[in-house]
PDB file of C-alpha atoms in Angstrom:
ATOM      1  CA  MET A 575       8.953   3.622  -4.366  1.00  0.00           C
ATOM      2  CA  ALA A 576      12.689   3.721  -3.697  1.00  0.00           C
ATOM      3  CA  HIS A 577      13.397   4.354  -0.011  1.00  0.00           C
ATOM      4  CA  ARG A 578      16.004   6.901   0.967  1.00  0.00           C
ATOM      5  CA  SER A 579      19.192   5.616   2.541  1.00  0.00           C
ATOM      6  CA  PHE A 580      19.023   8.173   5.351  1.00  0.00           C
ATOM      7  CA  LYS A 581      16.553   8.770   8.138  1.00  0.00           C
ATOM      8  CA  THR A 582      16.844  12.414   9.111  1.00  0.00           C
ATOM      9  CA  ILE A 583      16.662  15.564   7.031  1.00  0.00           C
ATOM     10  CA  VAL A 584      17.294  18.834   8.856  1.00  0.00           C
ATOM     11  CA  TYR A 585      17.052  22.514   8.017  1.00  0.00           C
ATOM     12  CA  ARG A 586      18.445  25.484   9.858  1.00  0.00           C
ATOM     13  CA  GLN A 587      16.451  28.675  10.198  1.00  0.00           C
ATOM     14  CA  ARG A 588      17.786  31.529  12.361  1.00  0.00           C
ATOM     15  CA  GLY A 589      19.985  29.019  14.186  1.00  0.00           C
ATOM     16  CA  LYS A 590      17.190  26.555  14.934  1.00  0.00           C
ATOM     17  CA  ILE A 591      17.162  23.038  13.538  1.00  0.00           C
ATOM     18  CA  MET A 592      13.861  22.484  11.725  1.00  0.00           C
ATOM     19  CA  GLY A 593      12.251  19.149  10.990  1.00  0.00           C
ATOM     20  CA  LEU A 594       9.685  18.087   8.438  1.00  0.00           C
ATOM     21  CA  LEU A 595       5.961  18.426   7.904  1.00  0.00           C
ATOM     22  CA  GLY A 596       3.842  15.375   7.113  1.00  0.00           C
ATOM     23  CA  ALA A 597       0.627  15.079   5.121  1.00  0.00           C
ATOM     24  CA  ILE A 598      -1.976  12.320   4.944  1.00  0.00           C
ATOM     25  CA  GLU A 599      -4.726  12.762   2.362  1.00  0.00           C
ATOM     26  CA  ALA A 600      -6.980   9.899   3.391  1.00  0.00           C
ATOM     27  CA  GLY A 601      -9.443   9.188   0.618  1.00  0.00           C
ATOM     28  CA  GLY A 602     -11.987   6.432   0.389  1.00  0.00           C
ATOM     29  CA  THR A 603     -10.325   5.100  -2.762  1.00  0.00           C
ATOM     30  CA  LYS A 604      -6.661   5.948  -2.189  1.00  0.00           C
ATOM     31  CA  PHE A 605      -4.312   7.438   0.387  1.00  0.00           C
ATOM     32  CA  VAL A 606      -1.659   9.994  -0.525  1.00  0.00           C
ATOM     33  CA  VAL A 607       1.165  10.613   1.961  1.00  0.00           C
ATOM     34  CA  ALA A 608       4.030  13.076   1.746  1.00  0.00           C
ATOM     35  CA  VAL A 609       6.702  14.940   3.678  1.00  0.00           C
ATOM     36  CA  ALA A 610       7.953  18.458   3.032  1.00  0.00           C
ATOM     37  CA  ASP A 611      10.274  21.019   4.538  1.00  0.00           C
ATOM     38  CA  GLU A 612       8.973  24.111   6.338  1.00  0.00           C
ATOM     39  CA  ASN A 613       8.693  25.904   2.983  1.00  0.00           C
ATOM     40  CA  TYR A 614       6.441  23.116   1.645  1.00  0.00           C
ATOM     41  CA  ASN A 615       9.047  21.709  -0.741  1.00  0.00           C
ATOM     42  CA  VAL A 616       8.068  18.051  -1.090  1.00  0.00           C
ATOM     43  CA  ILE A 617      10.828  15.639  -0.067  1.00  0.00           C
ATOM     44  CA  GLU A 618       8.974  12.412  -0.773  1.00  0.00           C
ATOM     45  CA  ARG A 619       5.461  11.369  -1.710  1.00  0.00           C
ATOM     46  CA  SER A 620       3.611   8.088  -2.195  1.00  0.00           C
ATOM     47  CA  ALA A 621       0.096   6.812  -2.901  1.00  0.00           C
ATOM     48  CA  PHE A 622      -1.621   3.465  -2.430  1.00  0.00           C
ATOM     49  CA  PRO A 623      -5.169   2.019  -2.513  1.00  0.00           C
ATOM     50  CA  THR A 624      -7.331   2.342   0.583  1.00  0.00           C
ATOM     51  CA  LEU A 625      -7.697  -1.016   2.332  1.00  0.00           C
ATOM     52  CA  ASP A 626      -9.174  -1.501   5.810  1.00  0.00           C
ATOM     53  CA  GLY A 627      -8.032   0.809   8.587  1.00  0.00           C
ATOM     54  CA  GLU A 628      -5.290  -1.358  10.073  1.00  0.00           C
ATOM     55  CA  LYS A 629      -3.725  -2.402   6.770  1.00  0.00           C
ATOM     56  CA  THR A 630      -3.855   1.099   5.345  1.00  0.00           C
ATOM     57  CA  LEU A 631      -2.230   2.715   8.361  1.00  0.00           C
ATOM     58  CA  ASP A 632       0.453   0.025   8.321  1.00  0.00           C
ATOM     59  CA  GLN A 633       1.454   1.454   4.939  1.00  0.00           C
ATOM     60  CA  VAL A 634       1.145   5.052   6.172  1.00  0.00           C
ATOM     61  CA  ILE A 635       3.430   4.356   9.125  1.00  0.00           C
ATOM     62  CA  ALA A 636       5.937   2.456   6.979  1.00  0.00           C
ATOM     63  CA  PHE A 637       6.213   5.538   4.781  1.00  0.00           C
ATOM     64  CA  PHE A 638       6.769   7.964   7.651  1.00  0.00           C
ATOM     65  CA  ASP A 639       9.186   5.586   9.388  1.00  0.00           C
ATOM     66  CA  GLN A 640      11.769   6.723   6.838  1.00  0.00           C
ATOM     67  CA  PHE A 641      12.031  10.068   8.625  1.00  0.00           C
ATOM     68  CA  ASP A 642      13.060  10.592  12.236  1.00  0.00           C
ATOM     69  CA  ASN A 643      12.295  14.283  12.568  1.00  0.00           C
ATOM     70  CA  ILE A 644       8.724  14.957  11.481  1.00  0.00           C
ATOM     71  CA  ASP A 645       7.485  17.869  13.612  1.00  0.00           C
ATOM     72  CA  ALA A 646       3.758  17.673  12.810  1.00  0.00           C
ATOM     73  CA  ILE A 647       1.351  15.899  10.462  1.00  0.00           C
ATOM     74  CA  GLY A 648      -1.848  17.161   8.872  1.00  0.00           C
ATOM     75  CA  ILE A 649      -4.527  14.518   8.297  1.00  0.00           C
ATOM     76  CA  ALA A 650      -7.446  15.205   5.947  1.00  0.00           C
ATOM     77  CA  ALA A 651      -9.694  12.137   6.083  1.00  0.00           C
ATOM     78  CA  PHE A 652     -12.809  10.884   4.362  1.00  0.00           C
ATOM     79  CA  GLY A 653     -15.770  10.958   6.678  1.00  0.00           C
ATOM     80  CA  PRO A 654     -17.757  11.072   8.646  1.00  0.00           C
ATOM     81  CA  ILE A 655     -15.133  11.599  11.348  1.00  0.00           C
ATOM     82  CA  ASP A 656     -15.265  12.864  14.920  1.00  0.00           C
ATOM     83  CA  ILE A 657     -13.477  16.226  15.208  1.00  0.00           C
ATOM     84  CA  VAL A 658     -14.882  17.228  18.621  1.00  0.00           C
ATOM     85  CA  THR A 659     -11.806  17.265  20.858  1.00  0.00           C
ATOM     86  CA  ASN A 660     -13.620  16.416  24.123  1.00  0.00           C
ATOM     87  CA  SER A 661     -15.557  13.532  22.588  1.00  0.00           C
ATOM     88  CA  LYS A 662     -14.821   9.936  23.584  1.00  0.00           C
ATOM     89  CA  THR A 663     -14.461   9.088  19.905  1.00  0.00           C
ATOM     90  CA  TYR A 664     -12.371  12.106  18.882  1.00  0.00           C
ATOM     91  CA  GLY A 665     -10.070  11.034  16.063  1.00  0.00           C
ATOM     92  CA  TYR A 666     -12.273   8.116  15.026  1.00  0.00           C
ATOM     93  CA  VAL A 667     -13.851   7.380  11.675  1.00  0.00           C
ATOM     94  CA  LEU A 668     -17.576   7.102  12.413  1.00  0.00           C
ATOM     95  CA  ASP A 669     -20.215   4.942  10.702  1.00  0.00           C
ATOM     96  CA  THR A 670     -19.218   4.548   7.063  1.00  0.00           C
ATOM     97  CA  PRO A 671     -19.990   2.023   4.324  1.00  0.00           C
ATOM     98  CA  LYS A 672     -16.214   1.755   3.752  1.00  0.00           C
ATOM     99  CA  ARG A 673     -15.360  -1.761   4.969  1.00  0.00           C
ATOM    100  CA  GLY A 674     -12.994  -1.938   7.926  1.00  0.00           C
ATOM    101  CA  TRP A 675     -13.266   1.732   8.869  1.00  0.00           C
ATOM    102  CA  SER A 676     -16.397   2.236  10.980  1.00  0.00           C
ATOM    103  CA  GLY A 677     -15.317   2.940  14.544  1.00  0.00           C
ATOM    104  CA  PHE A 678     -11.624   2.907  13.636  1.00  0.00           C
ATOM    105  CA  ASP A 679      -9.387   5.031  15.889  1.00  0.00           C
ATOM    106  CA  PHE A 680      -7.360   6.674  13.110  1.00  0.00           C
ATOM    107  CA  LEU A 681      -5.774   9.413  15.204  1.00  0.00           C
ATOM    108  CA  GLY A 682      -5.143   7.109  18.138  1.00  0.00           C
ATOM    109  CA  ARG A 683      -3.217   4.702  15.933  1.00  0.00           C
ATOM    110  CA  MET A 684      -1.029   7.540  14.658  1.00  0.00           C
ATOM    111  CA  LYS A 685      -0.368   8.847  18.175  1.00  0.00           C
ATOM    112  CA  THR A 686       0.628   5.366  19.307  1.00  0.00           C
ATOM    113  CA  TRP A 687       3.160   5.304  16.494  1.00  0.00           C
ATOM    114  CA  ARG A 688       4.600   8.741  17.262  1.00  0.00           C
ATOM    115  CA  ASP A 689       3.230  11.272  19.744  1.00  0.00           C
ATOM    116  CA  ILE A 690       3.652  14.490  17.771  1.00  0.00           C
ATOM    117  CA  PRO A 691       1.094  17.219  16.927  1.00  0.00           C
ATOM    118  CA  TYR A 692      -1.574  16.158  14.411  1.00  0.00           C
ATOM    119  CA  PHE A 693      -4.133  18.378  12.688  1.00  0.00           C
ATOM    120  CA  TRP A 694      -7.206  16.151  12.301  1.00  0.00           C
ATOM    121  CA  THR A 695      -9.875  17.266   9.845  1.00  0.00           C
ATOM    122  CA  THR A 696     -11.948  16.228   6.841  1.00  0.00           C
ATOM    123  CA  ASP A 697     -10.630  15.687   3.329  1.00  0.00           C
ATOM    124  CA  VAL A 698     -12.677  18.585   2.024  1.00  0.00           C
ATOM    125  CA  ASN A 699     -11.413  20.893   4.782  1.00  0.00           C
ATOM    126  CA  GLY A 700      -7.867  20.017   3.773  1.00  0.00           C
ATOM    127  CA  ALA A 701      -8.422  20.917   0.139  1.00  0.00           C
ATOM    128  CA  GLY A 702     -10.468  23.966   1.102  1.00  0.00           C
ATOM    129  CA  TRP A 703      -7.703  25.258   3.371  1.00  0.00           C
ATOM    130  CA  ALA A 704      -5.216  25.003   0.511  1.00  0.00           C
ATOM    131  CA  GLU A 705      -7.512  27.132  -1.642  1.00  0.00           C
ATOM    132  CA  PHE A 706      -7.763  29.613   1.219  1.00  0.00           C
ATOM    133  CA  GLU A 707      -3.997  29.814   1.734  1.00  0.00           C
ATOM    134  CA  THR A 708      -2.613  29.798  -1.819  1.00  0.00           C
ATOM    135  CA  GLY A 709      -5.485  29.105  -4.183  1.00  0.00           C
ATOM    136  CA  ALA A 710      -8.585  30.801  -5.493  1.00  0.00           C
ATOM    137  CA  ALA A 711      -9.472  32.313  -2.075  1.00  0.00           C
ATOM    138  CA  LYS A 712      -5.990  33.483  -1.057  1.00  0.00           C
ATOM    139  CA  ASP A 713      -7.049  37.147  -1.006  1.00  0.00           C
ATOM    140  CA  VAL A 714     -10.203  36.780   1.122  1.00  0.00           C
ATOM    141  CA  ASN A 715     -11.108  35.844   4.715  1.00  0.00           C
ATOM    142  CA  ASN A 716     -14.437  34.106   4.068  1.00  0.00           C
ATOM    143  CA  MET A 717     -15.052  31.357   1.541  1.00  0.00           C
ATOM    144  CA  VAL A 718     -16.923  28.157   0.754  1.00  0.00           C
ATOM    145  CA  TYR A 719     -15.072  25.356  -0.996  1.00  0.00           C
ATOM    146  CA  LEU A 720     -17.374  22.698  -2.430  1.00  0.00           C
ATOM    147  CA  THR A 721     -16.166  19.439  -3.913  1.00  0.00           C
ATOM    148  CA  VAL A 722     -18.527  17.631  -6.279  1.00  0.00           C
ATOM    149  CA  GLY A 723     -17.440  14.121  -7.143  1.00  0.00           C
ATOM    150  CA  THR A 724     -18.360  10.732  -5.713  1.00  0.00           C
ATOM    151  CA  GLY A 725     -20.047  12.728  -2.950  1.00  0.00           C
ATOM    152  CA  VAL A 726     -20.505  16.397  -2.158  1.00  0.00           C
ATOM    153  CA  GLY A 727     -18.763  18.092   0.760  1.00  0.00           C
ATOM    154  CA  ALA A 728     -17.742  21.577   1.809  1.00  0.00           C
ATOM    155  CA  GLY A 729     -14.876  23.242   3.580  1.00  0.00           C
ATOM    156  CA  ILE A 730     -15.988  26.597   4.976  1.00  0.00           C
ATOM    157  CA  VAL A 731     -13.690  29.367   6.199  1.00  0.00           C
ATOM    158  CA  SER A 732     -15.217  32.264   8.137  1.00  0.00           C
ATOM    159  CA  GLY A 733     -13.074  35.081   9.486  1.00  0.00           C
ATOM    160  CA  GLY A 734      -9.945  33.150   8.600  1.00  0.00           C
ATOM    161  CA  HIS A 735     -10.950  30.000  10.520  1.00  0.00           C
ATOM    162  CA  LEU A 736     -12.381  26.650   9.462  1.00  0.00           C
ATOM    163  CA  VAL A 737     -16.022  26.363  10.517  1.00  0.00           C
ATOM    164  CA  SER A 738     -16.837  23.535  12.907  1.00  0.00           C
ATOM    165  CA  GLY A 739     -18.965  23.003  15.985  1.00  0.00           C
ATOM    166  CA  TYR A 740     -20.571  19.826  17.252  1.00  0.00           C
ATOM    167  CA  GLY A 741     -18.982  18.269  14.179  1.00  0.00           C
ATOM    168  CA  HIS A 742     -17.822  19.179  10.715  1.00  0.00           C
ATOM    169  CA  PRO A 743     -20.241  20.760   8.221  1.00  0.00           C
ATOM    170  CA  GLU A 744     -22.329  18.401   6.090  1.00  0.00           C
ATOM    171  CA  ALA A 745     -23.062  21.046   3.481  1.00  0.00           C
ATOM    172  CA  GLY A 746     -23.481  18.427   0.775  1.00  0.00           C
ATOM    173  CA  HIS A 747     -26.751  17.343   2.353  1.00  0.00           C
ATOM    174  CA  ILE A 748     -28.667  20.616   2.313  1.00  0.00           C
ATOM    175  CA  PHE A 749     -32.200  20.217   0.945  1.00  0.00           C
ATOM    176  CA  LEU A 750     -32.997  21.620  -2.492  1.00  0.00           C
ATOM    177  CA  GLN A 751     -35.956  22.245  -4.726  1.00  0.00           C
ATOM    178  CA  LYS A 752     -35.949  19.890  -7.694  1.00  0.00           C
ATOM    179  CA  HIS A 753     -35.526  21.142 -11.219  1.00  0.00           C
ATOM    180  CA  PRO A 754     -38.929  21.024 -12.957  1.00  0.00           C
ATOM    181  CA  GLU A 755     -37.545  18.793 -15.743  1.00  0.00           C
ATOM    182  CA  ASP A 756     -35.791  16.353 -13.400  1.00  0.00           C
ATOM    183  CA  THR A 757     -37.571  13.070 -12.646  1.00  0.00           C
ATOM    184  CA  TYR A 758     -34.597  11.269 -11.084  1.00  0.00           C
ATOM    185  CA  GLU A 759     -35.419   9.567  -7.753  1.00  0.00           C
ATOM    186  CA  GLY A 760     -32.152  10.601  -6.110  1.00  0.00           C
ATOM    187  CA  HIS A 761     -28.943   8.851  -5.096  1.00  0.00           C
ATOM    188  CA  CYS A 762     -28.637   9.640  -1.379  1.00  0.00           C
ATOM    189  CA  PRO A 763     -29.650   6.652   0.798  1.00  0.00           C
ATOM    190  CA  PHE A 764     -30.715   9.032   3.577  1.00  0.00           C
ATOM    191  CA  HIS A 765     -32.484  11.849   1.710  1.00  0.00           C
ATOM    192  CA  GLY A 766     -33.355  10.426  -1.706  1.00  0.00           C
ATOM    193  CA  ASP A 767     -33.988  13.239  -4.165  1.00  0.00           C
ATOM    194  CA  ASN A 768     -34.157  15.991  -1.544  1.00  0.00           C
ATOM    195  CA  CYS A 769     -30.480  16.804  -0.948  1.00  0.00           C
ATOM    196  CA  LEU A 770     -27.630  18.236  -2.982  1.00  0.00           C
ATOM    197  CA  GLU A 771     -25.492  15.080  -2.935  1.00  0.00           C
ATOM    198  CA  GLY A 772     -28.434  12.912  -3.915  1.00  0.00           C
ATOM    199  CA  LEU A 773     -29.151  15.095  -6.929  1.00  0.00           C
ATOM    200  CA  ALA A 774     -25.802  16.476  -8.093  1.00  0.00           C
ATOM    201  CA  ALA A 775     -22.948  14.099  -7.145  1.00  0.00           C
ATOM    202  CA  GLY A 776     -21.186  12.082  -9.836  1.00  0.00           C
ATOM    203  CA  PRO A 777     -23.095   8.833  -9.160  1.00  0.00           C
ATOM    204  CA  ALA A 778     -26.402  10.711  -9.396  1.00  0.00           C
ATOM    205  CA  ILE A 779     -25.420  12.111 -12.791  1.00  0.00           C
ATOM    206  CA  GLU A 780     -24.419   8.679 -14.064  1.00  0.00           C
ATOM    207  CA  ALA A 781     -27.520   6.944 -12.723  1.00  0.00           C
ATOM    208  CA  ARG A 782     -29.815   9.621 -14.126  1.00  0.00           C
ATOM    209  CA  TRP A 783     -28.325   9.720 -17.644  1.00  0.00           C
ATOM    210  CA  GLN A 784     -26.725   6.265 -17.909  1.00  0.00           C
ATOM    211  CA  MET A 785     -23.359   7.823 -18.708  1.00  0.00           C
ATOM    212  CA  SER A 786     -20.653   9.509 -16.682  1.00  0.00           C
ATOM    213  CA  ALA A 787     -20.094  13.243 -16.488  1.00  0.00           C
ATOM    214  CA  LYS A 788     -17.051  12.812 -18.741  1.00  0.00           C
ATOM    215  CA  GLU A 789     -19.225  11.267 -21.475  1.00  0.00           C
ATOM    216  CA  ILE A 790     -22.133  13.727 -21.475  1.00  0.00           C
ATOM    217  CA  PRO A 791     -22.009  16.205 -24.416  1.00  0.00           C
ATOM    218  CA  ASP A 792     -21.847  19.941 -23.687  1.00  0.00           C
ATOM    219  CA  ASP A 793     -25.291  20.590 -25.214  1.00  0.00           C
ATOM    220  CA  HIS A 794     -27.045  17.942 -23.096  1.00  0.00           C
ATOM    221  CA  ILE A 795     -29.778  19.087 -20.691  1.00  0.00           C
ATOM    222  CA  ALA A 796     -27.824  17.325 -17.945  1.00  0.00           C
ATOM    223  CA  TRP A 797     -25.618  20.378 -17.533  1.00  0.00           C
ATOM    224  CA  LYS A 798     -28.543  22.778 -17.242  1.00  0.00           C
ATOM    225  CA  ILE A 799     -29.993  20.616 -14.452  1.00  0.00           C
ATOM    226  CA  GLU A 800     -26.617  20.174 -12.726  1.00  0.00           C
ATOM    227  CA  ALA A 801     -25.959  23.913 -12.868  1.00  0.00           C
ATOM    228  CA  TYR A 802     -29.392  24.584 -11.379  1.00  0.00           C
ATOM    229  CA  TYR A 803     -28.576  22.466  -8.314  1.00  0.00           C
ATOM    230  CA  LEU A 804     -25.062  23.814  -7.822  1.00  0.00           C
ATOM    231  CA  ALA A 805     -26.302  27.379  -8.244  1.00  0.00           C
ATOM    232  CA  GLN A 806     -29.090  26.765  -5.752  1.00  0.00           C
ATOM    233  CA  ALA A 807     -26.527  25.468  -3.260  1.00  0.00           C
ATOM    234  CA  ALA A 808     -24.322  28.515  -3.877  1.00  0.00           C
ATOM    235  CA  LEU A 809     -27.342  30.745  -3.284  1.00  0.00           C
ATOM    236  CA  ASP A 810     -28.104  29.011   0.033  1.00  0.00           C
ATOM    237  CA  TYR A 811     -24.496  29.374   1.214  1.00  0.00           C
ATOM    238  CA  THR A 812     -24.534  33.010   0.106  1.00  0.00           C
ATOM    239  CA  MET A 813     -27.668  33.792   2.091  1.00  0.00           C
ATOM    240  CA  ILE A 814     -26.392  32.141   5.291  1.00  0.00           C
ATOM    241  CA  LEU A 815     -22.637  32.741   5.244  1.00  0.00           C
ATOM    242  CA  ARG A 816     -22.098  35.720   2.901  1.00  0.00           C
ATOM    243  CA  PRO A 817     -18.706  34.412   1.718  1.00  0.00           C
ATOM    244  CA  GLU A 818     -16.396  36.405  -0.493  1.00  0.00           C
ATOM    245  CA  LYS A 819     -15.726  33.397  -2.758  1.00  0.00           C
ATOM    246  CA  ILE A 820     -17.464  30.150  -3.635  1.00  0.00           C
ATOM    247  CA  ILE A 821     -15.079  27.602  -5.118  1.00  0.00           C
ATOM    248  CA  PHE A 822     -16.096  24.396  -6.863  1.00  0.00           C
ATOM    249  CA  GLY A 823     -13.717  21.437  -7.073  1.00  0.00           C
ATOM    250  CA  GLY A 824     -13.914  17.706  -7.626  1.00  0.00           C
ATOM    251  CA  GLY A 825     -14.392  15.696 -10.779  1.00  0.00           C
ATOM    252  CA  VAL A 826     -17.744  17.076 -11.951  1.00  0.00           C
ATOM    253  CA  PRO A 827     -16.716  20.782 -12.145  1.00  0.00           C
ATOM    254  CA  HIS A 828     -13.831  19.855 -14.456  1.00  0.00           C
ATOM    255  CA  ARG A 829     -16.268  20.411 -17.317  1.00  0.00           C
ATOM    256  CA  ASP A 830     -15.751  23.919 -18.694  1.00  0.00           C
ATOM    257  CA  ILE A 831     -19.383  24.226 -19.770  1.00  0.00           C
ATOM    258  CA  LEU A 832     -20.560  24.146 -16.171  1.00  0.00           C
ATOM    259  CA  PHE A 833     -19.318  27.431 -14.669  1.00  0.00           C
ATOM    260  CA  PRO A 834     -21.100  29.824 -17.073  1.00  0.00           C
ATOM    261  CA  LEU A 835     -24.305  27.851 -16.514  1.00  0.00           C
ATOM    262  CA  ILE A 836     -23.902  27.950 -12.718  1.00  0.00           C
ATOM    263  CA  ARG A 837     -23.384  31.721 -12.737  1.00  0.00           C
ATOM    264  CA  GLU A 838     -26.350  32.256 -15.053  1.00  0.00           C
ATOM    265  CA  SER A 839     -28.631  30.087 -12.928  1.00  0.00           C
ATOM    266  CA  PHE A 840     -27.353  31.696  -9.719  1.00  0.00           C
ATOM    267  CA  ALA A 841     -28.237  35.182 -11.001  1.00  0.00           C
ATOM    268  CA  GLU A 842     -31.675  33.997 -12.092  1.00  0.00           C
ATOM    269  CA  GLN A 843     -32.448  32.311  -8.770  1.00  0.00           C
ATOM    270  CA  MET A 844     -31.024  35.165  -6.686  1.00  0.00           C
ATOM    271  CA  SER A 845     -33.263  37.583  -8.599  1.00  0.00           C
ATOM    272  CA  ASP A 846     -31.272  40.630  -7.378  1.00  0.00           C
ATOM    273  CA  TYR A 847     -32.214  39.988  -3.751  1.00  0.00           C
ATOM    274  CA  VAL A 848     -28.737  40.663  -2.335  1.00  0.00           C
ATOM    275  CA  ASP A 849     -25.628  42.142  -3.877  1.00  0.00           C
ATOM    276  CA  VAL A 850     -22.761  39.772  -4.624  1.00  0.00           C
ATOM    277  CA  PRO A 851     -19.359  40.398  -6.197  1.00  0.00           C
ATOM    278  CA  ASN A 852     -18.836  40.011  -9.925  1.00  0.00           C
ATOM    279  CA  LEU A 853     -20.010  36.460 -10.583  1.00  0.00           C
ATOM    280  CA  ASP A 854     -16.964  35.622 -12.698  1.00  0.00           C
ATOM    281  CA  ASP A 855     -14.852  36.281  -9.587  1.00  0.00           C
ATOM    282  CA  TYR A 856     -17.365  34.983  -7.044  1.00  0.00           C
ATOM    283  CA  ILE A 857     -18.146  31.477  -8.326  1.00  0.00           C
ATOM    284  CA  VAL A 858     -14.836  30.026  -9.457  1.00  0.00           C
ATOM    285  CA  PRO A 859     -12.928  26.756  -9.998  1.00  0.00           C
ATOM    286  CA  VAL A 860     -10.089  25.519  -7.795  1.00  0.00           C
ATOM    287  CA  ALA A 861      -6.617  26.923  -8.372  1.00  0.00           C
ATOM    288  CA  ASN A 862      -4.504  24.196  -6.748  1.00  0.00           C
ATOM    289  CA  GLY A 863      -5.962  21.323  -8.733  1.00  0.00           C
ATOM    290  CA  ASP A 864      -5.228  17.790  -7.561  1.00  0.00           C
ATOM    291  CA  ASN A 865      -2.509  19.016  -5.179  1.00  0.00           C
ATOM    292  CA  ALA A 866      -4.953  20.857  -2.922  1.00  0.00           C
ATOM    293  CA  GLY A 867      -5.447  18.041  -0.414  1.00  0.00           C
ATOM    294  CA  ILE A 868      -1.757  17.445   0.293  1.00  0.00           C
ATOM    295  CA  LEU A 869      -0.969  21.166   0.323  1.00  0.00           C
ATOM    296  CA  GLY A 870      -3.768  21.784   2.802  1.00  0.00           C
ATOM    297  CA  CYS A 871      -2.397  19.071   5.098  1.00  0.00           C
ATOM    298  CA  PHE A 872       1.040  20.718   5.072  1.00  0.00           C
ATOM    299  CA  TYR A 873      -0.427  24.155   5.766  1.00  0.00           C
ATOM    300  CA  LEU A 874      -2.579  22.872   8.623  1.00  0.00           C
ATOM    301  CA  ALA A 875       0.319  20.905  10.120  1.00  0.00           C
ATOM    302  CA  LYS A 876       2.421  24.041  10.184  1.00  0.00           C
ATOM    303  CA  THR A 877      -0.280  25.972  12.055  1.00  0.00           C
ATOM    304  CA  LEU A 878       0.317  23.609  14.986  1.00  0.00           C
ATOM    305  CA  LEU A 879       3.937  24.766  15.156  1.00  0.00           C
ATOM    306  CA  THR A 880       3.366  28.486  14.661  1.00  0.00           C
ATOM    307  CA  ALA A 881       0.269  29.020  16.823  1.00  0.00           C
TER     308      ALA A 881
END
């Protein structure tokens, strides 16, 4: 990446000098970092593989060191993370199999570098917030965003606010009934074949069928079984949260065959118990694509300045 020869970029709005917004999409495989103006026009962006915590944040800080006037940064990190503000480990990455990250004070390291406002949340909340602001849920106040890839996670917005409490939602680990034709023992090391992630995440698909989701033909029974689990999850979220939209993202839902099967299975399992919107508009794919995570970080960073 070619570094800029200047350090400060400024904007004037109604006589006030405006700085930049920062974004850190902290994935288990790679980090994406970016800066943008207050209108979310990207000034510079970079990506690099995820190493251990110290080495990775060295690269993050080197990127942001190019700019003197970053007003706030949104961080959307792989988990589990501590988001409880009065906790002793707020801002930490908690126990994770990712080497060099368990117990790492992510937010503390960033604050030591530069003490500016940071929005600290999960990677799936970041992408979900982007869908809420400018994506598939931009016209509603209540939605569930579910990413189905290496794992399964959810970003939930209720009444215009991200849902959190004692921690962030772990909606990928809800328990499900198994499909009657599925004999797979499950991928989740905690819940085996009882939870959504253990049955429907990308590694579960590959282990079950000995081929990746990209390789499985459209007419394979794999998609009927996958749709059954994703529809069952959508039904559970519908019963508890009554969202106006359920959005599926991640690598697995890239397959076009999946959405009609999810909607069909959802209707069958719901069995007319409660009314839901038109299923074609209720269970939908992401609208922001691979940019959702970075966009969400920018949007969340700006909320710290406009609250």
